[in-house]
XYZ file of C-alpha atoms in Angstrom:
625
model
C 124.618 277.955 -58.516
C 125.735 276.931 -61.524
C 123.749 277.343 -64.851
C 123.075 276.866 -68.641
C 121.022 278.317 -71.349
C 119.909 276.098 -74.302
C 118.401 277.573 -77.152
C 116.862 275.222 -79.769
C 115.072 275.971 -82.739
C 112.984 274.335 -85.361
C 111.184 275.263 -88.341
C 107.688 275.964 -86.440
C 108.941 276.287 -83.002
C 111.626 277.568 -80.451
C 112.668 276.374 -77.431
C 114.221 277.231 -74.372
C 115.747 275.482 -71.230
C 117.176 277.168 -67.914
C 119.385 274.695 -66.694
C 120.541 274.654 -63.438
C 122.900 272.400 -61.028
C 123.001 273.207 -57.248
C 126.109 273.246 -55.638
C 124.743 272.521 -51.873
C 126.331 268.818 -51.033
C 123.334 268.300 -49.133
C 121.198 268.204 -52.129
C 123.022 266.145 -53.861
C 121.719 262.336 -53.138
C 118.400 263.915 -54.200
C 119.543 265.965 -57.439
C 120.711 262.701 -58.396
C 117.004 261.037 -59.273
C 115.956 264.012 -61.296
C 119.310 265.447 -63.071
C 120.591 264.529 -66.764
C 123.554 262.076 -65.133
C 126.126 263.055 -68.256
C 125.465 266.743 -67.785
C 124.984 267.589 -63.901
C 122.587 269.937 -64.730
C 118.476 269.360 -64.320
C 115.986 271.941 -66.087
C 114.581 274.715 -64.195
C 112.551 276.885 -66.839
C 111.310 276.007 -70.009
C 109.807 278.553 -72.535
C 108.501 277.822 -75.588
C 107.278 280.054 -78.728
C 105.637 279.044 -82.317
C 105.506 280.814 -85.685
C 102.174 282.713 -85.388
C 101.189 282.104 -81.738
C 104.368 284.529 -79.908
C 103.964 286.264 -76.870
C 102.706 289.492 -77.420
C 104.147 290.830 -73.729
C 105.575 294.130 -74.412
C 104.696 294.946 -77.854
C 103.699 298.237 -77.849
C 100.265 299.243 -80.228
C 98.650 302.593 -80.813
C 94.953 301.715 -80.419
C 91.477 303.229 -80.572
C 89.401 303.210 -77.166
C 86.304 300.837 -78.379
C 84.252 301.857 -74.944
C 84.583 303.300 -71.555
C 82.716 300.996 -68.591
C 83.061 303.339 -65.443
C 81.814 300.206 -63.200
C 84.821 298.572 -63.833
C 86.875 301.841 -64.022
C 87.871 300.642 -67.357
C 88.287 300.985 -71.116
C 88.697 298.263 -73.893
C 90.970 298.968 -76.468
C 91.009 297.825 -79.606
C 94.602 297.237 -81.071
C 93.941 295.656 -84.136
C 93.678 291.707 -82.810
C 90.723 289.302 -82.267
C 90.256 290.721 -78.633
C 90.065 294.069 -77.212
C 92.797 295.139 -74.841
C 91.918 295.613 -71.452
C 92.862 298.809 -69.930
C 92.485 299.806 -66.025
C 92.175 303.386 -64.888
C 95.526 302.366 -62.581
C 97.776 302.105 -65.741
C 96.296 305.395 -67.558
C 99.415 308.027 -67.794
C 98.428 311.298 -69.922
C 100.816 314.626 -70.145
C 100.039 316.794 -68.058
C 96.838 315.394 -66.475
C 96.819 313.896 -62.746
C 95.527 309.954 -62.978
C 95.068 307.366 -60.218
C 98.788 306.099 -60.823
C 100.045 309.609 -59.997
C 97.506 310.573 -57.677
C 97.640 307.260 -55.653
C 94.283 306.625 -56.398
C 91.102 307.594 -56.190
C 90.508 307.311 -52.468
C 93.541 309.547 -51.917
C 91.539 312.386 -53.473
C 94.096 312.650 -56.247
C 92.323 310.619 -58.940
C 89.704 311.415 -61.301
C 86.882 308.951 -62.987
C 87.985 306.924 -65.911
C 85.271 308.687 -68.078
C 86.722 312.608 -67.306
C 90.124 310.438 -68.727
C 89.113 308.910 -71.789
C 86.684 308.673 -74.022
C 84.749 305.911 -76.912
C 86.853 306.815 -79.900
C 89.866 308.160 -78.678
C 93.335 306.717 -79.758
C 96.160 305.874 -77.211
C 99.061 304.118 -77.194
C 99.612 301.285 -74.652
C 102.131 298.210 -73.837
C 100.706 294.763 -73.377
C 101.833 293.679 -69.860
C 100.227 290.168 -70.007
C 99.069 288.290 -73.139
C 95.342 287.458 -73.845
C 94.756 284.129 -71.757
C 91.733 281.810 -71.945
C 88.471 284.006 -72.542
C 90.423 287.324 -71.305
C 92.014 289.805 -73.980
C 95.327 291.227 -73.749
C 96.027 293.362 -70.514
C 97.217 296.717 -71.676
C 99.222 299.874 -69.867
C 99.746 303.621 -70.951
C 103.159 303.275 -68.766
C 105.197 302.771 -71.694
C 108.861 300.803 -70.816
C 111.279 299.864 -73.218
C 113.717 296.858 -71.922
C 117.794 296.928 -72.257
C 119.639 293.963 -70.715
C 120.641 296.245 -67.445
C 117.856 298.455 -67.330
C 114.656 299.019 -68.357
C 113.633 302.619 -69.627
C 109.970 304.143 -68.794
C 109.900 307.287 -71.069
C 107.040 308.645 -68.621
C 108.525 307.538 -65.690
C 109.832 309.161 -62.564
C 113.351 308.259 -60.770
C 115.789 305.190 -60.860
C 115.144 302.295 -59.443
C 116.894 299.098 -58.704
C 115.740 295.343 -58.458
C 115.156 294.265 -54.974
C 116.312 290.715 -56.056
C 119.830 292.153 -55.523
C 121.399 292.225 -52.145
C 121.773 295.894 -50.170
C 125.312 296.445 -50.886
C 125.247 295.536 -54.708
C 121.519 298.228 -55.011
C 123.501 301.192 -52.888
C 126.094 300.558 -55.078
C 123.957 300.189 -58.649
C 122.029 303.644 -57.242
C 125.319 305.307 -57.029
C 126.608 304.491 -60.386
C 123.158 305.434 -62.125
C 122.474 308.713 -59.846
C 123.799 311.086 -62.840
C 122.407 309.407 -65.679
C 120.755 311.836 -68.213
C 117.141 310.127 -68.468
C 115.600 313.001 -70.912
C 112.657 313.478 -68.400
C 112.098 309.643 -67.861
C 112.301 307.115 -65.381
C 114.608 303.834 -65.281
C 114.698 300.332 -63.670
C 117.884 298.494 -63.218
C 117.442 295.285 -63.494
C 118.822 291.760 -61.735
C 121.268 291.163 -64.639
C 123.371 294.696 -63.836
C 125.172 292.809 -61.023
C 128.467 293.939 -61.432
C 127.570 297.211 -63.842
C 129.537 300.024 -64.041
C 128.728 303.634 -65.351
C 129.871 302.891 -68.742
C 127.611 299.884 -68.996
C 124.617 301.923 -68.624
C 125.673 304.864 -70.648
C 125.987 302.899 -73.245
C 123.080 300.966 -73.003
C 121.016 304.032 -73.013
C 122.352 305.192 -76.622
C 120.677 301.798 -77.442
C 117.712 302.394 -75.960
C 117.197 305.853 -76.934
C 117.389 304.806 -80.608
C 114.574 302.493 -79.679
C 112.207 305.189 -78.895
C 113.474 307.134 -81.476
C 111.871 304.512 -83.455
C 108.695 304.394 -81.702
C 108.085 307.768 -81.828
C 108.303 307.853 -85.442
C 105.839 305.194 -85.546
C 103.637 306.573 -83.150
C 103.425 309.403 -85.454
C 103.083 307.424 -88.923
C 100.594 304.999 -88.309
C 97.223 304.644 -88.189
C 95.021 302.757 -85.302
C 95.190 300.039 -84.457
C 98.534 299.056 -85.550
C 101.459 297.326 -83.602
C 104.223 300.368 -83.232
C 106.768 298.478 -81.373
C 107.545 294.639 -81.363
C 109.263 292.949 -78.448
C 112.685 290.997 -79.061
C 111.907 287.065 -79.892
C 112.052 284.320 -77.470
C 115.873 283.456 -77.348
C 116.961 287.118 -77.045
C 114.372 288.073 -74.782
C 115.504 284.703 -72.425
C 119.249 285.582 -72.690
C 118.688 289.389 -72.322
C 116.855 289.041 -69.162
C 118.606 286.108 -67.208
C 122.023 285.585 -69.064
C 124.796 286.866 -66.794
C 127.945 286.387 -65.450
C 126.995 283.572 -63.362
C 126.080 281.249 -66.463
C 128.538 279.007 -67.901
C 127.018 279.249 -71.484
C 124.662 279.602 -73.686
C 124.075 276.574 -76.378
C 122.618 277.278 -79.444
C 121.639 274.642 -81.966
C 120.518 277.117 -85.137
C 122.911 279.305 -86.634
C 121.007 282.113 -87.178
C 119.873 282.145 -83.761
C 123.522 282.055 -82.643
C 124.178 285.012 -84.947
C 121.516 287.082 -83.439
C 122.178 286.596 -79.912
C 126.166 287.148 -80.390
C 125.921 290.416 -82.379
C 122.875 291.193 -79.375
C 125.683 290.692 -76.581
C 128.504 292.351 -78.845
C 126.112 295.745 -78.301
C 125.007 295.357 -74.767
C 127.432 292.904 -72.889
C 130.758 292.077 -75.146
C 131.864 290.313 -72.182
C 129.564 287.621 -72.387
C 130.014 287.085 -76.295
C 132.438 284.113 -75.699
C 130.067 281.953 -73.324
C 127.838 281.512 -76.471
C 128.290 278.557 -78.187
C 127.103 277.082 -81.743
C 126.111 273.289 -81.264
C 127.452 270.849 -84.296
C 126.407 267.655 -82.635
C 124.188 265.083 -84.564
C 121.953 264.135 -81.496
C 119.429 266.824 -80.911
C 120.629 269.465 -78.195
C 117.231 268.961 -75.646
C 117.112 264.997 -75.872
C 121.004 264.977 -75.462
C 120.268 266.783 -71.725
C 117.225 265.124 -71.105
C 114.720 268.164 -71.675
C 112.587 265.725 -74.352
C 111.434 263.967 -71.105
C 110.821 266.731 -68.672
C 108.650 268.797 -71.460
C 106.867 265.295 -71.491
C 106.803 265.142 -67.668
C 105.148 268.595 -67.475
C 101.516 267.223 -68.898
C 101.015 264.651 -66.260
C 99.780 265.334 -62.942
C 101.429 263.015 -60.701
C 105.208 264.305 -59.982
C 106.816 261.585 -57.846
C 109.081 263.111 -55.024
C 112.587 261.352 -54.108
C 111.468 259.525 -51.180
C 108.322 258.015 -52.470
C 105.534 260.406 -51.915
C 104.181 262.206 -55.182
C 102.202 265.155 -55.818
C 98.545 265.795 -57.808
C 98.511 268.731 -59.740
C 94.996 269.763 -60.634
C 94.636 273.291 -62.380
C 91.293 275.102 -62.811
C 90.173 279.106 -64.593
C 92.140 280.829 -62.301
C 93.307 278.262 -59.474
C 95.989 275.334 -59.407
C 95.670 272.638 -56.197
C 98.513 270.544 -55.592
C 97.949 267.975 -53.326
C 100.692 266.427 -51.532
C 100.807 262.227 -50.235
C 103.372 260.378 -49.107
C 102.377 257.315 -51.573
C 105.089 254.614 -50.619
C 107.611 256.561 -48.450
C 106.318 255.329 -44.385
C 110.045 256.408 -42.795
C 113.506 255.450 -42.469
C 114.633 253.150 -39.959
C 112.791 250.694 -37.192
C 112.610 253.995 -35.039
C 110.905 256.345 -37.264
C 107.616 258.060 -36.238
C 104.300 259.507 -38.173
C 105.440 262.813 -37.781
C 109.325 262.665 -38.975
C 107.698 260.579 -41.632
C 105.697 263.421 -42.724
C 107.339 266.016 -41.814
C 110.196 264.666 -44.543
C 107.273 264.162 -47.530
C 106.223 267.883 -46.747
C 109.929 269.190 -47.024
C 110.759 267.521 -50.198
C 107.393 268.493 -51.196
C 107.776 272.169 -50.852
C 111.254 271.907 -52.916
C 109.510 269.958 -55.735
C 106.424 271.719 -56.117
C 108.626 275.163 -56.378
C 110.379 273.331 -59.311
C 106.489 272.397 -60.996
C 106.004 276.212 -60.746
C 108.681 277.355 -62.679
C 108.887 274.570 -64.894
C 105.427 274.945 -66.297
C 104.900 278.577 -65.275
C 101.835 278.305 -63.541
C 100.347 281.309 -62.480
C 97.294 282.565 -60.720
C 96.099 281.251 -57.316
C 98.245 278.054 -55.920
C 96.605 276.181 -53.177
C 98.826 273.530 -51.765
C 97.558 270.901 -49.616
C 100.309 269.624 -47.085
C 99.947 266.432 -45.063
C 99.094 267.637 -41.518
C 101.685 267.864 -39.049
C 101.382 268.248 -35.454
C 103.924 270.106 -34.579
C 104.263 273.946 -34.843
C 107.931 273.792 -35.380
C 107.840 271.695 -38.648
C 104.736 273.343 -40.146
C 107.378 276.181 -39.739
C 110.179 274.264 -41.373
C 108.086 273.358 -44.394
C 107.133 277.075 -44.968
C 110.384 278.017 -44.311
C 111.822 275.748 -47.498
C 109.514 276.645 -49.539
C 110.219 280.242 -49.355
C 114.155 279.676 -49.705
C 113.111 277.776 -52.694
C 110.925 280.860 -54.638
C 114.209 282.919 -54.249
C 115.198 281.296 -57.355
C 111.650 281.920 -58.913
C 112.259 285.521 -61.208
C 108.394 285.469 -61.110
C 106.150 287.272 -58.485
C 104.977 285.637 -56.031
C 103.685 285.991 -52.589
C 103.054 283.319 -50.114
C 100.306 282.923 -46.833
C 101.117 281.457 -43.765
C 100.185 277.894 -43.556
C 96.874 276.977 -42.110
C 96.215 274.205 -39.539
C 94.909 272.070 -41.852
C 98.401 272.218 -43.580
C 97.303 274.413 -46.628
C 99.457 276.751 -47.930
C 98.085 279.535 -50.138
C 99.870 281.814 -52.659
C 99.799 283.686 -55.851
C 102.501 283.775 -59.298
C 102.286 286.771 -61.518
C 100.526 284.695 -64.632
C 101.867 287.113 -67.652
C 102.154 284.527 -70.427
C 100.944 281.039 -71.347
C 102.885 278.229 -69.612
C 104.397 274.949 -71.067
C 101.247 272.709 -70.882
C 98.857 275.488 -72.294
C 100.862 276.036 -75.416
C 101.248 272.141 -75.924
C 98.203 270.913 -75.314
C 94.326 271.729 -75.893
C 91.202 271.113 -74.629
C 90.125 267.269 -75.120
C 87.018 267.530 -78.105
C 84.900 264.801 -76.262
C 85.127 265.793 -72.715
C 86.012 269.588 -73.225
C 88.271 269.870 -70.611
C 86.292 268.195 -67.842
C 88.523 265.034 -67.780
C 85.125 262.764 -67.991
C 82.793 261.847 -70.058
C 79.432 259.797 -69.594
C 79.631 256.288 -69.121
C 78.499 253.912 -71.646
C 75.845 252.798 -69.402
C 74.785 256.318 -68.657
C 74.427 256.998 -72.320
C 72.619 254.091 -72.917
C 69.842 254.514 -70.685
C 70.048 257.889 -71.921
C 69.065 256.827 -75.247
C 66.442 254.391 -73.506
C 64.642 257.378 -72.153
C 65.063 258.948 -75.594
C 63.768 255.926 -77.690
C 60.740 255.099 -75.562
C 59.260 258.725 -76.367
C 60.501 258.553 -80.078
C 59.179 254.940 -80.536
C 55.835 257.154 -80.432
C 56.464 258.877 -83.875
C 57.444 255.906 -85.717
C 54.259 253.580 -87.159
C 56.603 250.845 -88.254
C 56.666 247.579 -86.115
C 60.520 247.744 -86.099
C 62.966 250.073 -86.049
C 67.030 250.564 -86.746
C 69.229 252.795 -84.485
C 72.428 253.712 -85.092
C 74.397 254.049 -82.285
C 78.224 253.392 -81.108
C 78.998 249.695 -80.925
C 79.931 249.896 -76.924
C 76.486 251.725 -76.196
C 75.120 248.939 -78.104
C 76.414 246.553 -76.168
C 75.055 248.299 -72.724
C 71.292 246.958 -74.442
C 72.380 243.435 -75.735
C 74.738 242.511 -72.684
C 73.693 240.745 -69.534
C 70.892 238.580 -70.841
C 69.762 242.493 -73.243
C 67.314 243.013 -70.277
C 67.793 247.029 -70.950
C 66.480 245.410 -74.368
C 63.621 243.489 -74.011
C 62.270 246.087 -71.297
C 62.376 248.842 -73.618
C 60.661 246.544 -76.323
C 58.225 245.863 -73.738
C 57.423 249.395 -73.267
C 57.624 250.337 -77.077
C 55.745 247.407 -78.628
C 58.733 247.897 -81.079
C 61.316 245.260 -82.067
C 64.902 247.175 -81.953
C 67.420 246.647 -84.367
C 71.017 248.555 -84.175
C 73.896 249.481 -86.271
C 76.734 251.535 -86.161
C 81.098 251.374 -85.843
C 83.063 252.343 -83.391
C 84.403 255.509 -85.849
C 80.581 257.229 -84.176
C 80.392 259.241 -80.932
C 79.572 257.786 -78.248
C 76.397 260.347 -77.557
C 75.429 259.642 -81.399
C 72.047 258.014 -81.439
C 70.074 257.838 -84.371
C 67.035 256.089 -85.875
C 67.589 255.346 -89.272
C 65.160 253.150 -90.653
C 61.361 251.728 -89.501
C 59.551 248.905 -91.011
C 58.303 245.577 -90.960
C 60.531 243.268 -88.599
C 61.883 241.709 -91.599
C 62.950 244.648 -93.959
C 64.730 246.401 -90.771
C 66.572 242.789 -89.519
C 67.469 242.960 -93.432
C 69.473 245.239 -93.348
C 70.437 245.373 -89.708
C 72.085 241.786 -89.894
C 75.820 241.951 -90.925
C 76.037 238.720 -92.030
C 74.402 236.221 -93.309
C 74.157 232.219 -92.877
C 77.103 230.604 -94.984
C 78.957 234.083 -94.911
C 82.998 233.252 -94.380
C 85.047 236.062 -92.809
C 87.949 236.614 -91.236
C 88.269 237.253 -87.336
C 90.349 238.203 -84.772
C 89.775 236.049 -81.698
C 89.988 237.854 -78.769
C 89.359 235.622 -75.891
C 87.594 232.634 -74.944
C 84.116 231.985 -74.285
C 82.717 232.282 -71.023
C 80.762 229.497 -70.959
C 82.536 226.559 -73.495
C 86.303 225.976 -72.813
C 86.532 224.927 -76.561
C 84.729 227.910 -78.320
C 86.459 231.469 -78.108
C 84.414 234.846 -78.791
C 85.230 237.529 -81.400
C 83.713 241.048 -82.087
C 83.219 243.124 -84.745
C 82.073 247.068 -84.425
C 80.679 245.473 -81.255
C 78.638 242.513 -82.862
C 80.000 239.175 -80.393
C 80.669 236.111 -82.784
C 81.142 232.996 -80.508
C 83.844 230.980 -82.800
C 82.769 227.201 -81.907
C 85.946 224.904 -81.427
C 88.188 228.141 -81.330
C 89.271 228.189 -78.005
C 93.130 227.312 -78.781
C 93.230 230.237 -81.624
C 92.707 233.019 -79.109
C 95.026 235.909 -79.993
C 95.022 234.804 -83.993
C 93.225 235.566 -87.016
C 90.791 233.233 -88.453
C 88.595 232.198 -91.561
C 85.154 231.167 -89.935
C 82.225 230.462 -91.463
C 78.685 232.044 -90.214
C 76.624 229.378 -88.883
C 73.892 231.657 -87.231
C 72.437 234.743 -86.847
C 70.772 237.370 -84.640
C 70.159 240.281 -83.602
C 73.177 240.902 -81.557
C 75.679 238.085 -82.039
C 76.589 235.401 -84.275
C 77.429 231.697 -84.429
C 80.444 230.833 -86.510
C 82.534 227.346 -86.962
C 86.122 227.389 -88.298
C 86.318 226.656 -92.051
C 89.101 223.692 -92.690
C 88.230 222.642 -88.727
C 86.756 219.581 -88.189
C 82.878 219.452 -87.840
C 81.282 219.434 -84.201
C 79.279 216.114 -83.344
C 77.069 217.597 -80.730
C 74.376 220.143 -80.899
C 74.404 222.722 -77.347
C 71.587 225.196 -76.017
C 71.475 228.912 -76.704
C 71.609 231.291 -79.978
C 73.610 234.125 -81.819
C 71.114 236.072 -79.657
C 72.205 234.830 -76.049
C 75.435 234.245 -76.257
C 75.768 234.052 -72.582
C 73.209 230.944 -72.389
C 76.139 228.767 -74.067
C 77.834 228.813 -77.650
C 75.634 226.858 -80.003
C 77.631 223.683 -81.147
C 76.445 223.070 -84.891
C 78.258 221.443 -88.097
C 79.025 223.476 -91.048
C 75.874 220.603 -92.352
C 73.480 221.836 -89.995
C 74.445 225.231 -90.413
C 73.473 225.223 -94.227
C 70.494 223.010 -93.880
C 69.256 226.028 -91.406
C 66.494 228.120 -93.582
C 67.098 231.828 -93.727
C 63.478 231.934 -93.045
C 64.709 230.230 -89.357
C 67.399 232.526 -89.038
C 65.988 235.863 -89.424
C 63.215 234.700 -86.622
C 65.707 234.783 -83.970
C 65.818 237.200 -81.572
């Protein structure tokens, strides 16, 4: 397979993009509706990383135990950010004293309690192995590792191991190569990218990485708790140290200085590679230029649409993600098709696609995915079978259940870091994450509930609530029977107020009086006011008169039926409580006079010249309801 690194960077963030373009034929026809056409490639990873909020997986800190919980066989650490560090007996390693990890465990007899291990005060110094998500702090190990591009050294380790990712050849090989390295006591893990290593590739990778705990040491030694001791590389290093290998094509840069870094990073670990990186001069921005723009966009919406027509629904919760598979348009190919083969092909594309959501926006934790049933044994087997070929590509762990017979799949991905849609988006300030919110109408007989126990307190005969001008309209709408019920039950006349710049769940009663001194002020307008108007659609009940609003306030426009869509001068004609009657100014007066008020819009627009209108007492107006 063939692949690509882009690197881009910008003054507050950096990005990365894994691009890949399978060479299987067979994929082809359906590469072809998700890949960049003028590159071949389509993105596999992204990873993203902004000034101040950086991963924090594996810095190393020397911290101060804060407390020691022996029900949870635990300690918090404190290591000098908002959040303790949370730090399991398991990944406790101390010279010369036998812990759980070397004992294998506490039920082997070899362990002892976390409180005989450490204690409230103490300082240690521990690697963050997955970054504070959500509500959770940092989680922390004493299992200190320090990462090179073809191995990773553990100065407390034990042995030399090799990545299982590799095939059995290529590991015998790799063990054989690294059997005499001097490890100074330690332990070592080659890694994926040593494919190809030879002795001299190691040996001098460890001069590297001995100067790097040189360094920590020194540190360790110098600084107070909590402090950070050790930082991990930044986000394109990290990305090209751990995936960039012979099988990549290039690496394209768009940021000189980024370019500069990783070239004099491969020029001490992999010279070999130095030419595959390249600095990008063109004027169109490297990630729209391949089409990433769209699939970063892409990754905040939950439907994914699948080649053949079916889609997916990705729903995430705390710690759980569902995807939900349906076959949306797709019902087979051909006059001869069947249910099953119809299914059986939205399940099989499915299982390739959601692989691709995983990686793409790194979700992590427990996956649920919800298969369309199929009948036969054979192709619930098929469907597994792709999706398991597919998380050979995925560098994250994972570990998949068989499917059920209701066609559910269950598995888990190692969540270490934040994903694409966490660091992009946040929680929605009205709904808080839920994805709903009340209902107009369920706030507004809210507030009914509310006002008929307040309307208590108040003395005055009237009162003015402010509210938001679509709850308003839940009272005044459909003949304002919410309305004139709660009136009923008050003995109150209700006035309102508000714009549509209020929350929705704002209520608020903000002045009580006589009925005239609260419709005073209540009223927006007043007979013979002239304002301007968008008209918004005609009226439901006169084919010549049209209807505007304002913060919610319905203005039946008479004759203005053929200025719908367009901005008009109109003149206020009447008045109530929750609409108005206006006439066009420079439109030629109505003759005929029709039932029904500013109050009751529905009853009929009120047909009245601009004479009428003025003859009208204020007295007359201000009694409507």
């Amino acid at each position: 397979m063939r692949k690509q690194v882009l690197v881009s960077v910008d003054r507050g963030e950096t990005r990365v993009a894994l691009m890949e373009a399978p060479g299987n034929p067979a994929s082809k026809a359906a590469m072809r509706r998700r890949k960049n056409p003028a590159t071949g490639y389509e993105v596999a990873e992204l990873y993203l990383e902004r000034r101040g909020a950086r991963s924090i997986v594996g810095n190393i800190y020397k911290g101060r135990v804060d407390n020691v919980l022996p029900g949870l066989e635990a300690a918090f650490v404190d290591i000098g950010l908002e959040k303790n560090g949370f730090l399991h007996v398991d990944e406790i390693v101390l010279p010369g004293v036998e812990t759980p990890r070397r004992g294998r465990g506490r039920g082997a007899g070899g362990g002892r309690s976390i409180v005989d291990l450490l204690k409230p005060g103490q300082e240690v110094v521990v690697q963050v192995v997955k970054d504070p998500l959500k509500t959770k702090g940092a989680r922390l190990s004493m299992e200190l590792t320090i990462a090179g591009r073809y191995m990773v050294f553990a100065p407390t380790g034990e042995g030399v191991g090799v990545s299982r990712r590799l095939d059995d050849g290529e590991r015998n090989r790799l063990r054989k190569e690294a059997s005499k390295l001097d490890l100074r006591g330690g332990g070592a893990i080659i890694r994926t990218a040593a494919q190809g290593a030879k002795r001299a590739d190691f040996d001098r990778e460890l001069l590297y990485l001995y100067k790097l705990h040189e360094v920590l040491e020194k540190r360790v030694r110098d600084t107070a708790a909590p402090a950070m001791v050790f930082q991990e590389a930044d986000l394109p290093v990290r990305v090209v140290r751990d995936i960039f290998s012979a099988e990549f094509e290039r690496a394209v840069v768009d940021d000189e200085h980024a370019h500069h870094r990783l070239v004099s990073f491969l020029a001490r670990t992999a010279p070999e590679l130095v030419e595959r990186v390249d600095l990008d001069k063109e004027t169109t921005p490297l990630f729209e230029r391949y089409g990433v723009e769209d699939v970063l966009r892409g990754t905040l919406s939950r439907r994914v649409d699948l080649p053949s027509g079916g889609y997916l629904m990705i729903d995430y919760a705390e710690a759980l993600t569902v995807i939900d598979v349906n076959s949306g348009s797709f019902t087979g190919r051909g006059k001869s098709a069947r249910l099953e083969d119809t299914i059986t092909k939205t399940n099989l594309e499915a299982a390739d696609t959601v692989v691709k959501q995983l990686r793409l926006r790194d979700i992590g934790g427990i996956i649920v995915i919800d298969f369309i049933d199929m009948a036969r044994a054979r192709n619930r087997d098929a469907v597994l079978k792709t999706l398991r070929k597919a998380l050979d590509e995925d560098r994250t762990k994972t570990f998949v259940v068989e499917i059920s017979p209701l066609g559910l799949v269950e598995m888990t991905r190692q969540n270490v870091t934040e994903g694409v849609r966490e660091i992009m988006t946040r929680p929605c300030p009205t709904c808080q994450g839920d994805g709903v919110i009340p209902s107009e109408e369920t706030i507004a007989l809210r507030f009914s509930r509310q006002l008929r126990d307040q309307a208590r307190e108040h003395k005055g005969e009237a009162l003015l609530v402010q509210m938001h001008p679509r709850v308003q309209a839940e009272f005044t709408g459909n003949g304002a029977w919410l309305l004139r019920a709660l009136e009923q039950d008050t003995g109150k006349r209700l006035f309102f107020e508000g714009s549509a710049g209020l929350p929705l769940e704002h209520m608020d009663i903000t002045l009580e009086g006589t009925s005239e001194e609260v419709q005073e002020r209540a009223l927006p307008f007043r007979v013979g006011d002239e304002v301007h108007v968008d008209i918004v659609e005609p009226h439901m009940y006169d084919e010549d008169a049209a209807v505007a609003k304002i913060d919610g306030y319905i203005i039946s426009v008479l004759r203005g039926g053929r200025f719908v869509g367009e901005r008009r001068l109109v003149r206020i004609e009447e008045v109530g409580r929750t609409g108005a009657t206006a006439s066009l100014v420079g439109d030629d007066p109505p003759h005929e006079d029709g039932d029904g008020g500013g109050d009751d819009l529905q009853s009929g627009a009120r047909r009245r010249g601009r004479r009428g209108g003025r003859r009208r007492s204020r007295a007359k107006a201000e009694t409507q309801t």
